[in-house]
């Protein structure tokens, strides 16, 4: 990024930078940067130091940094490399079109370089006028890319306030001296251009970026400060810039001296915490896994998996053999310690093993104790802690080596057993997979990578380890593999050279093995381009950093998981009780009364809507009974039409029958009462159904309200529920009787004087008012002759008689031809005539109005009274007298011992639950022991575990 400060610095330090460049021409730029940073006295704002930093940054390569041009698409990310009180350094990876708003660097110098891609830089410096006016001078408004030299920004010049806009996917290496610090007044402030003045100046206003502005942190996997001497105690090989053949100098990455970085400091805090949590949960069973971060080592039997672990520890301590030796997972907790070296097993508490040969024998013995040689493998882990000043703190899980063919007395399904066990560990989202593969075999067919891909298809939590680089075929190397070109992994690969089988037989020390590894990479110049991805030291630091990142990512959700598990176990503990009920009658009686009191209080609270856990997804308790009244019972009664099932003929028949011999001129009362009683009778069935539903609902609520501790006592549970059912039934019978009496009362007296009853006159008036114009009256049909009461014997005789006259025929001589009049016998079943008179139509319609009116009065009475009856005889009955009834029935000296006897498994479950609660509380104390401001630690270590957003005061440079 070309700025005025850059040009000034170039002019003032040309000779010095030339000399520096010549001096470090064969040394990587990143190593030179670390060398300058290591010298605390050099770090500052002097032009000389800035020139050295700029020249070193000019030679930094992507390979050294462990990043690629084609990073995964997504939001802005930050890879934090290093920070102390004098300097901080990291990489911003920006996707195309992303922007970091204008921001300042108060009292700070900045050296930055575009690593790849292009971005637009807009920068300002404060004008000489008072800062309160926020008047700024434009310094740079240009496009810069990876071909441009690094830019240097000074506290008051060079574009100290700048904005980045990515034109393509790009990355920027940023170095700040000193770092941001709120404590020392170096806080990051964002600005926006409020106004552009004609003279080119601009007025800037403080600005709060939107919540969408977010920079996600990711792990940095490139070259870091490392100390091979501290890692493995090799004081003879600590020259970081050792010269070899000719006049060239080749510096291997793992030879860089370590400063005690804050990343390791944070690891010393976080990783032991996870180790302690693992120990806490070792002997307790939880319903849900807490998914503690750890590194699982996966590989085939011949991949060099055990040698990798021993190299990380710096000791020869693992059992070896030609078949599966690791038949139980070995959880290896490495703890950096400043004094002696020793190991401790969790199953042998308090005993320290200073002889690592004895550690090997103990692993073998403990394995044999639970897994004889003919029993395959076991998922029960062995836990080993190793304290040493030569290790980096981390947690590794050594899993059985994968095999395809059973050997000796191994089970025929040994391959499936091993894969199933490995998948159990590596399936956890927080598990880092260390996939060990021999470099002299095809990487695309690696069993370790194939299994890792099943649970980590994107390779975001898998680190590849390439072994046996020293025995690859002549003319071949692992450079393309280490460059992540063959099977890409987010965390990349690390190549290591380990002890051979002959070295192991000859008991070659780890120090000599590490020196041999260094010499191998020095002598094989093809690995210069990937030197940041080689040696056991690089692997150790990368594992430590990635594990710290995983732990910090997991900590917030881990705390929530522990709290949730603790609450769940407390709830379960209440079921089992704090202690047995006691051996004396008084103790049992006191517990029984406590349970009964708790039960009746819970039941009353549920009926009144005051339950402890009122659900949000469904109705519960008393609300269900109210629902029966309002939404089940009432709608059914409202839908009943008393006259809908009566036909007009039935009503006419009733009216005709009630008229008797004399008939009726007006609408009689008797048929109305007859028909309305039949309608009222139909209200009994839904009323009794309502009683049944409320009774069942009470039983349901009573069962749900039983205290959890009742489950401890099977006899008490059975007796109590039986007593509850009996008591509720005591109220059900009088409730039913009361409902029947209510209906009977309505049937016994039809009160036509009720003011709400419509009455006959009003019914007729209502009918006339609603009457529509009638259609033409139909002509009466002549009655069939067969139905005539008086019929002549035949037609001819009738005609002849008509001719003679009626008088003559009356007094004529009947002898010889006299005709008698005959009656037709009525049928056994008589119905009303098919002919409907206008009077009958009026009678039918008025009757319907009267029946509906009176039935509506009765219906409202029933809708009002039935819920009151049920509340009195059932609900209130239970609330008033259940506790007294239960005490009377159950609190008896002859019953106490039997009903207060616990289930046989309760004592064991209580103890297990209490132990789990104790462990969870211990876990909470461990989590609470973390520094209250974990971010203060992370600012001195790695920002990769955090998500940096605008509201978190991001220090974007």
PDB file of C-alpha atoms in Angstrom, residues 277-511:
ATOM      1  CA  UNK A 277     -13.526 -32.293  33.437  1.00  0.00           C
ATOM      2  CA  UNK A 278     -12.728 -35.561  31.689  1.00  0.00           C
ATOM      3  CA  UNK A 279     -11.512 -36.995  34.976  1.00  0.00           C
ATOM      4  CA  UNK A 280     -14.643 -35.749  36.733  1.00  0.00           C
ATOM      5  CA  UNK A 281     -16.941 -37.501  34.269  1.00  0.00           C
ATOM      6  CA  UNK A 282     -14.860 -40.634  34.020  1.00  0.00           C
ATOM      7  CA  UNK A 283     -16.932 -42.616  36.522  1.00  0.00           C
ATOM      8  CA  UNK A 284     -20.353 -41.052  36.100  1.00  0.00           C
ATOM      9  CA  UNK A 285     -23.004 -41.731  33.503  1.00  0.00           C
ATOM     10  CA  UNK A 286     -24.852 -38.909  31.816  1.00  0.00           C
ATOM     11  CA  UNK A 287     -27.860 -39.166  29.536  1.00  0.00           C
ATOM     12  CA  UNK A 288     -26.301 -36.649  27.148  1.00  0.00           C
ATOM     13  CA  UNK A 289     -22.624 -36.450  26.211  1.00  0.00           C
ATOM     14  CA  UNK A 290     -20.808 -33.255  27.134  1.00  0.00           C
ATOM     15  CA  UNK A 291     -18.573 -33.524  24.079  1.00  0.00           C
ATOM     16  CA  UNK A 292     -15.264 -32.391  25.583  1.00  0.00           C
ATOM     17  CA  UNK A 293     -12.636 -31.271  23.037  1.00  0.00           C
ATOM     18  CA  UNK A 294      -9.694 -33.613  22.551  1.00  0.00           C
ATOM     19  CA  UNK A 295      -7.406 -34.932  19.819  1.00  0.00           C
ATOM     20  CA  UNK A 296      -8.075 -38.466  18.584  1.00  0.00           C
ATOM     21  CA  UNK A 297      -5.184 -40.228  16.853  1.00  0.00           C
ATOM     22  CA  UNK A 298      -6.352 -42.439  13.978  1.00  0.00           C
ATOM     23  CA  UNK A 299      -4.247 -44.689  11.761  1.00  0.00           C
ATOM     24  CA  UNK A 300      -3.511 -48.219  10.656  1.00  0.00           C
ATOM     25  CA  UNK A 301      -1.270 -50.559  12.625  1.00  0.00           C
ATOM     26  CA  UNK A 302       1.721 -49.858  10.410  1.00  0.00           C
ATOM     27  CA  UNK A 303       1.223 -46.109   9.942  1.00  0.00           C
ATOM     28  CA  UNK A 304       3.554 -45.016  12.746  1.00  0.00           C
ATOM     29  CA  UNK A 305       0.729 -43.851  15.002  1.00  0.00           C
ATOM     30  CA  UNK A 306       2.444 -44.923  18.238  1.00  0.00           C
ATOM     31  CA  UNK A 307       5.733 -43.348  17.148  1.00  0.00           C
ATOM     32  CA  UNK A 308       3.961 -40.020  16.598  1.00  0.00           C
ATOM     33  CA  UNK A 309       2.590 -40.112  20.155  1.00  0.00           C
ATOM     34  CA  UNK A 310       5.956 -41.037  21.640  1.00  0.00           C
ATOM     35  CA  UNK A 311       7.626 -38.278  19.661  1.00  0.00           C
ATOM     36  CA  UNK A 312       5.165 -35.731  21.045  1.00  0.00           C
ATOM     37  CA  UNK A 313       5.848 -36.948  24.583  1.00  0.00           C
ATOM     38  CA  UNK A 314       9.576 -37.380  24.015  1.00  0.00           C
ATOM     39  CA  UNK A 315       9.540 -40.754  25.741  1.00  0.00           C
ATOM     40  CA  UNK A 316       9.363 -44.414  24.749  1.00  0.00           C
ATOM     41  CA  UNK A 317       6.381 -45.607  26.783  1.00  0.00           C
ATOM     42  CA  UNK A 318       3.799 -47.333  24.559  1.00  0.00           C
ATOM     43  CA  UNK A 319       3.436 -51.106  24.174  1.00  0.00           C
ATOM     44  CA  UNK A 320       4.466 -52.447  20.777  1.00  0.00           C
ATOM     45  CA  UNK A 321       3.770 -55.583  18.806  1.00  0.00           C
ATOM     46  CA  UNK A 322       2.844 -57.070  15.444  1.00  0.00           C
ATOM     47  CA  UNK A 323      -0.903 -57.185  16.153  1.00  0.00           C
ATOM     48  CA  UNK A 324      -3.329 -54.755  17.759  1.00  0.00           C
ATOM     49  CA  UNK A 325      -1.571 -53.645  20.925  1.00  0.00           C
ATOM     50  CA  UNK A 326      -3.863 -50.721  21.748  1.00  0.00           C
ATOM     51  CA  UNK A 327      -7.001 -52.656  22.656  1.00  0.00           C
ATOM     52  CA  UNK A 328      -8.396 -49.939  24.905  1.00  0.00           C
ATOM     53  CA  UNK A 329      -8.432 -46.192  24.181  1.00  0.00           C
ATOM     54  CA  UNK A 330      -5.563 -44.439  25.926  1.00  0.00           C
ATOM     55  CA  UNK A 331      -6.488 -40.893  26.933  1.00  0.00           C
ATOM     56  CA  UNK A 332      -3.122 -39.200  27.197  1.00  0.00           C
ATOM     57  CA  UNK A 333      -3.081 -35.866  29.017  1.00  0.00           C
ATOM     58  CA  UNK A 334       0.180 -33.997  28.436  1.00  0.00           C
ATOM     59  CA  UNK A 335       0.820 -31.298  31.009  1.00  0.00           C
ATOM     60  CA  UNK A 336       3.737 -28.918  30.720  1.00  0.00           C
ATOM     61  CA  UNK A 337       5.606 -28.883  34.010  1.00  0.00           C
ATOM     62  CA  UNK A 338       8.767 -27.060  34.969  1.00  0.00           C
ATOM     63  CA  UNK A 339      10.337 -29.810  37.081  1.00  0.00           C
ATOM     64  CA  UNK A 340      10.621 -33.587  36.884  1.00  0.00           C
ATOM     65  CA  UNK A 341       8.984 -35.928  34.388  1.00  0.00           C
ATOM     66  CA  UNK A 342       6.510 -38.546  35.571  1.00  0.00           C
ATOM     67  CA  UNK A 343       3.250 -40.229  34.701  1.00  0.00           C
ATOM     68  CA  UNK A 344       0.062 -40.851  36.675  1.00  0.00           C
ATOM     69  CA  UNK A 345      -2.800 -43.243  35.983  1.00  0.00           C
ATOM     70  CA  UNK A 346      -6.334 -42.427  37.041  1.00  0.00           C
ATOM     71  CA  UNK A 347      -6.911 -46.045  38.103  1.00  0.00           C
ATOM     72  CA  UNK A 348      -3.824 -45.900  40.366  1.00  0.00           C
ATOM     73  CA  UNK A 349      -4.413 -42.643  42.193  1.00  0.00           C
ATOM     74  CA  UNK A 350      -1.560 -41.034  44.068  1.00  0.00           C
ATOM     75  CA  UNK A 351       1.159 -43.163  42.482  1.00  0.00           C
ATOM     76  CA  UNK A 352       3.800 -41.471  40.311  1.00  0.00           C
ATOM     77  CA  UNK A 353       5.650 -43.423  37.629  1.00  0.00           C
ATOM     78  CA  UNK A 354       9.068 -41.855  37.013  1.00  0.00           C
ATOM     79  CA  UNK A 355      10.230 -44.846  34.953  1.00  0.00           C
ATOM     80  CA  UNK A 356       8.407 -44.697  31.608  1.00  0.00           C
ATOM     81  CA  UNK A 357       9.194 -48.357  31.071  1.00  0.00           C
ATOM     82  CA  UNK A 358       6.966 -49.085  34.069  1.00  0.00           C
ATOM     83  CA  UNK A 359       4.258 -46.938  32.447  1.00  0.00           C
ATOM     84  CA  UNK A 360       4.398 -49.263  29.438  1.00  0.00           C
ATOM     85  CA  UNK A 361       4.022 -52.322  31.676  1.00  0.00           C
ATOM     86  CA  UNK A 362       1.106 -50.739  33.559  1.00  0.00           C
ATOM     87  CA  UNK A 363      -0.711 -50.004  30.294  1.00  0.00           C
ATOM     88  CA  UNK A 364      -0.250 -53.632  29.256  1.00  0.00           C
ATOM     89  CA  UNK A 365      -1.372 -54.949  32.634  1.00  0.00           C
ATOM     90  CA  UNK A 366      -4.444 -52.710  32.813  1.00  0.00           C
ATOM     91  CA  UNK A 367      -5.391 -53.721  29.271  1.00  0.00           C
ATOM     92  CA  UNK A 368      -5.112 -57.412  30.122  1.00  0.00           C
ATOM     93  CA  UNK A 369      -7.217 -56.950  33.256  1.00  0.00           C
ATOM     94  CA  UNK A 370     -10.294 -55.937  31.255  1.00  0.00           C
ATOM     95  CA  UNK A 371      -9.551 -57.265  27.751  1.00  0.00           C
ATOM     96  CA  UNK A 372      -7.938 -60.694  27.505  1.00  0.00           C
ATOM     97  CA  UNK A 373      -6.164 -61.330  24.238  1.00  0.00           C
ATOM     98  CA  UNK A 374      -9.051 -63.378  22.833  1.00  0.00           C
ATOM     99  CA  UNK A 375     -11.727 -60.773  23.583  1.00  0.00           C
ATOM    100  CA  UNK A 376     -10.974 -58.167  20.937  1.00  0.00           C
ATOM    101  CA  UNK A 377     -11.107 -54.574  22.130  1.00  0.00           C
ATOM    102  CA  UNK A 378     -12.901 -52.515  24.769  1.00  0.00           C
ATOM    103  CA  UNK A 379     -14.291 -48.967  24.713  1.00  0.00           C
ATOM    104  CA  UNK A 380     -13.362 -48.396  28.377  1.00  0.00           C
ATOM    105  CA  UNK A 381     -10.421 -45.971  28.314  1.00  0.00           C
ATOM    106  CA  UNK A 382      -7.172 -45.940  30.261  1.00  0.00           C
ATOM    107  CA  UNK A 383      -6.317 -42.442  31.471  1.00  0.00           C
ATOM    108  CA  UNK A 384      -2.680 -41.397  31.723  1.00  0.00           C
ATOM    109  CA  UNK A 385      -1.236 -38.029  32.663  1.00  0.00           C
ATOM    110  CA  UNK A 386       2.310 -37.147  31.699  1.00  0.00           C
ATOM    111  CA  UNK A 387       3.984 -34.181  33.406  1.00  0.00           C
ATOM    112  CA  UNK A 388       7.082 -32.876  31.664  1.00  0.00           C
ATOM    113  CA  UNK A 389       8.902 -29.634  30.854  1.00  0.00           C
ATOM    114  CA  UNK A 390       9.406 -30.925  27.313  1.00  0.00           C
ATOM    115  CA  UNK A 391       5.776 -31.205  26.207  1.00  0.00           C
ATOM    116  CA  UNK A 392       3.067 -28.773  25.192  1.00  0.00           C
ATOM    117  CA  UNK A 393      -0.156 -29.101  27.113  1.00  0.00           C
ATOM    118  CA  UNK A 394      -2.741 -31.071  25.145  1.00  0.00           C
ATOM    119  CA  UNK A 395      -5.017 -34.104  25.357  1.00  0.00           C
ATOM    120  CA  UNK A 396      -4.600 -37.012  22.928  1.00  0.00           C
ATOM    121  CA  UNK A 397      -6.621 -40.192  22.555  1.00  0.00           C
ATOM    122  CA  UNK A 398      -4.682 -43.162  21.230  1.00  0.00           C
ATOM    123  CA  UNK A 399      -7.169 -45.447  19.496  1.00  0.00           C
ATOM    124  CA  UNK A 400      -6.623 -49.017  18.281  1.00  0.00           C
ATOM    125  CA  UNK A 401      -4.898 -49.260  14.922  1.00  0.00           C
ATOM    126  CA  UNK A 402      -7.141 -50.202  12.023  1.00  0.00           C
ATOM    127  CA  UNK A 403      -6.738 -53.669  10.605  1.00  0.00           C
ATOM    128  CA  UNK A 404      -8.471 -55.656   7.900  1.00  0.00           C
ATOM    129  CA  UNK A 405      -7.549 -59.291   8.615  1.00  0.00           C
ATOM    130  CA  UNK A 406      -7.913 -60.989  12.040  1.00  0.00           C
ATOM    131  CA  UNK A 407      -4.644 -62.354  13.383  1.00  0.00           C
ATOM    132  CA  UNK A 408      -4.260 -65.204  15.853  1.00  0.00           C
ATOM    133  CA  UNK A 409      -7.122 -65.341  18.343  1.00  0.00           C
ATOM    134  CA  UNK A 410      -8.631 -61.997  17.312  1.00  0.00           C
ATOM    135  CA  UNK A 411     -12.402 -62.017  16.665  1.00  0.00           C
ATOM    136  CA  UNK A 412     -13.446 -62.390  13.055  1.00  0.00           C
ATOM    137  CA  UNK A 413     -15.179 -58.992  13.188  1.00  0.00           C
ATOM    138  CA  UNK A 414     -12.163 -57.172  14.652  1.00  0.00           C
ATOM    139  CA  UNK A 415     -12.164 -54.685  11.749  1.00  0.00           C
ATOM    140  CA  UNK A 416     -15.769 -53.653  12.478  1.00  0.00           C
ATOM    141  CA  UNK A 417     -15.070 -53.439  16.211  1.00  0.00           C
ATOM    142  CA  UNK A 418     -12.109 -51.118  15.687  1.00  0.00           C
ATOM    143  CA  UNK A 419     -13.919 -48.873  13.215  1.00  0.00           C
ATOM    144  CA  UNK A 420     -16.964 -48.694  15.474  1.00  0.00           C
ATOM    145  CA  UNK A 421     -14.800 -47.632  18.422  1.00  0.00           C
ATOM    146  CA  UNK A 422     -12.912 -45.031  16.386  1.00  0.00           C
ATOM    147  CA  UNK A 423     -16.146 -43.556  15.020  1.00  0.00           C
ATOM    148  CA  UNK A 424     -17.508 -43.304  18.555  1.00  0.00           C
ATOM    149  CA  UNK A 425     -14.714 -40.863  19.413  1.00  0.00           C
ATOM    150  CA  UNK A 426     -14.223 -38.921  16.192  1.00  0.00           C
ATOM    151  CA  UNK A 427     -17.946 -38.380  15.569  1.00  0.00           C
ATOM    152  CA  UNK A 428     -18.050 -35.745  18.332  1.00  0.00           C
ATOM    153  CA  UNK A 429     -18.087 -32.310  16.643  1.00  0.00           C
ATOM    154  CA  UNK A 430     -15.439 -30.965  19.034  1.00  0.00           C
ATOM    155  CA  UNK A 431     -12.999 -33.830  18.458  1.00  0.00           C
ATOM    156  CA  UNK A 432      -9.839 -32.940  16.492  1.00  0.00           C
ATOM    157  CA  UNK A 433      -8.868 -35.862  14.264  1.00  0.00           C
ATOM    158  CA  UNK A 434      -5.171 -36.563  13.869  1.00  0.00           C
ATOM    159  CA  UNK A 435      -5.127 -38.772  10.774  1.00  0.00           C
ATOM    160  CA  UNK A 436      -1.770 -40.562  10.508  1.00  0.00           C
ATOM    161  CA  UNK A 437      -0.863 -41.836   7.028  1.00  0.00           C
ATOM    162  CA  UNK A 438       2.412 -43.219   5.658  1.00  0.00           C
ATOM    163  CA  UNK A 439       3.840 -40.890   3.002  1.00  0.00           C
ATOM    164  CA  UNK A 440       5.121 -43.857   0.984  1.00  0.00           C
ATOM    165  CA  UNK A 441       1.551 -44.980   0.261  1.00  0.00           C
ATOM    166  CA  UNK A 442      -1.184 -43.489  -1.895  1.00  0.00           C
ATOM    167  CA  UNK A 443      -2.750 -40.705   0.196  1.00  0.00           C
ATOM    168  CA  UNK A 444      -6.084 -40.953  -1.603  1.00  0.00           C
ATOM    169  CA  UNK A 445      -6.488 -44.511  -0.305  1.00  0.00           C
ATOM    170  CA  UNK A 446      -5.503 -43.742   3.297  1.00  0.00           C
ATOM    171  CA  UNK A 447      -7.730 -45.624   5.750  1.00  0.00           C
ATOM    172  CA  UNK A 448      -7.314 -42.859   8.346  1.00  0.00           C
ATOM    173  CA  UNK A 449      -8.425 -40.111   5.947  1.00  0.00           C
ATOM    174  CA  UNK A 450     -11.242 -42.259   4.596  1.00  0.00           C
ATOM    175  CA  UNK A 451     -12.645 -42.769   8.103  1.00  0.00           C
ATOM    176  CA  UNK A 452     -12.152 -39.098   8.993  1.00  0.00           C
ATOM    177  CA  UNK A 453     -14.066 -38.034   5.867  1.00  0.00           C
ATOM    178  CA  UNK A 454     -17.110 -39.937   7.083  1.00  0.00           C
ATOM    179  CA  UNK A 455     -17.553 -37.649  10.084  1.00  0.00           C
ATOM    180  CA  UNK A 456     -15.677 -34.584   8.802  1.00  0.00           C
ATOM    181  CA  UNK A 457     -16.445 -34.436   5.072  1.00  0.00           C
ATOM    182  CA  UNK A 458     -15.173 -30.844   4.713  1.00  0.00           C
ATOM    183  CA  UNK A 459     -11.943 -31.557   6.581  1.00  0.00           C
ATOM    184  CA  UNK A 460     -12.429 -28.631   8.987  1.00  0.00           C
ATOM    185  CA  UNK A 461     -11.250 -30.517  12.086  1.00  0.00           C
ATOM    186  CA  UNK A 462      -8.797 -33.015  10.618  1.00  0.00           C
ATOM    187  CA  UNK A 463      -5.009 -32.617  10.716  1.00  0.00           C
ATOM    188  CA  UNK A 464      -3.066 -34.927   8.447  1.00  0.00           C
ATOM    189  CA  UNK A 465       0.231 -36.391   9.644  1.00  0.00           C
ATOM    190  CA  UNK A 466       2.579 -37.866   7.062  1.00  0.00           C
ATOM    191  CA  UNK A 467       5.080 -40.401   8.408  1.00  0.00           C
ATOM    192  CA  UNK A 468       7.874 -42.404   6.764  1.00  0.00           C
ATOM    193  CA  UNK A 469       9.020 -39.556   4.539  1.00  0.00           C
ATOM    194  CA  UNK A 470      12.557 -40.929   4.870  1.00  0.00           C
ATOM    195  CA  UNK A 471      11.691 -44.266   3.236  1.00  0.00           C
ATOM    196  CA  UNK A 472       9.824 -42.981   0.201  1.00  0.00           C
ATOM    197  CA  UNK A 473      10.964 -44.262  -3.180  1.00  0.00           C
ATOM    198  CA  UNK A 474      13.889 -42.431  -4.701  1.00  0.00           C
ATOM    199  CA  UNK A 475      12.807 -39.550  -6.876  1.00  0.00           C
ATOM    200  CA  UNK A 476       9.586 -39.042  -4.940  1.00  0.00           C
ATOM    201  CA  UNK A 477       8.720 -36.673  -2.114  1.00  0.00           C
ATOM    202  CA  UNK A 478       5.725 -35.539  -0.072  1.00  0.00           C
ATOM    203  CA  UNK A 479       5.831 -31.841  -1.027  1.00  0.00           C
ATOM    204  CA  UNK A 480       2.538 -31.902  -2.953  1.00  0.00           C
ATOM    205  CA  UNK A 481       0.880 -33.687  -0.031  1.00  0.00           C
ATOM    206  CA  UNK A 482       2.199 -31.129   2.454  1.00  0.00           C
ATOM    207  CA  UNK A 483       1.003 -28.337   0.169  1.00  0.00           C
ATOM    208  CA  UNK A 484      -2.506 -29.738   0.610  1.00  0.00           C
ATOM    209  CA  UNK A 485      -2.840 -30.514  -3.113  1.00  0.00           C
ATOM    210  CA  UNK A 486      -3.808 -34.204  -2.990  1.00  0.00           C
ATOM    211  CA  UNK A 487      -6.534 -34.558  -0.332  1.00  0.00           C
ATOM    212  CA  UNK A 488      -7.190 -31.007   0.942  1.00  0.00           C
ATOM    213  CA  UNK A 489      -7.762 -30.490   4.648  1.00  0.00           C
ATOM    214  CA  UNK A 490      -8.694 -27.221   6.311  1.00  0.00           C
ATOM    215  CA  UNK A 491      -5.954 -27.665   8.916  1.00  0.00           C
ATOM    216  CA  UNK A 492      -3.434 -29.029   6.429  1.00  0.00           C
ATOM    217  CA  UNK A 493      -0.692 -31.613   6.870  1.00  0.00           C
ATOM    218  CA  UNK A 494       2.503 -31.953   8.895  1.00  0.00           C
ATOM    219  CA  UNK A 495       5.350 -34.196   7.810  1.00  0.00           C
ATOM    220  CA  UNK A 496       7.458 -35.987  10.420  1.00  0.00           C
ATOM    221  CA  UNK A 497      10.433 -38.317  10.406  1.00  0.00           C
ATOM    222  CA  UNK A 498      10.289 -40.803  13.274  1.00  0.00           C
ATOM    223  CA  UNK A 499      12.393 -43.587  14.663  1.00  0.00           C
ATOM    224  CA  UNK A 500      12.697 -46.704  12.555  1.00  0.00           C
ATOM    225  CA  UNK A 501      12.153 -50.180  13.942  1.00  0.00           C
ATOM    226  CA  UNK A 502      15.917 -50.621  14.197  1.00  0.00           C
ATOM    227  CA  UNK A 503      16.150 -47.354  16.146  1.00  0.00           C
ATOM    228  CA  UNK A 504      13.535 -48.677  18.570  1.00  0.00           C
ATOM    229  CA  UNK A 505      15.411 -51.947  18.944  1.00  0.00           C
ATOM    230  CA  UNK A 506      18.626 -50.021  19.546  1.00  0.00           C
ATOM    231  CA  UNK A 507      16.801 -47.793  22.084  1.00  0.00           C
ATOM    232  CA  UNK A 508      17.701 -44.644  20.182  1.00  0.00           C
ATOM    233  CA  UNK A 509      16.784 -41.678  22.374  1.00  0.00           C
ATOM    234  CA  UNK A 510      14.135 -39.188  21.398  1.00  0.00           C
ATOM    235  CA  UNK A 511      16.684 -36.375  21.415  1.00  0.00           C
TER     236      UNK A 511
END
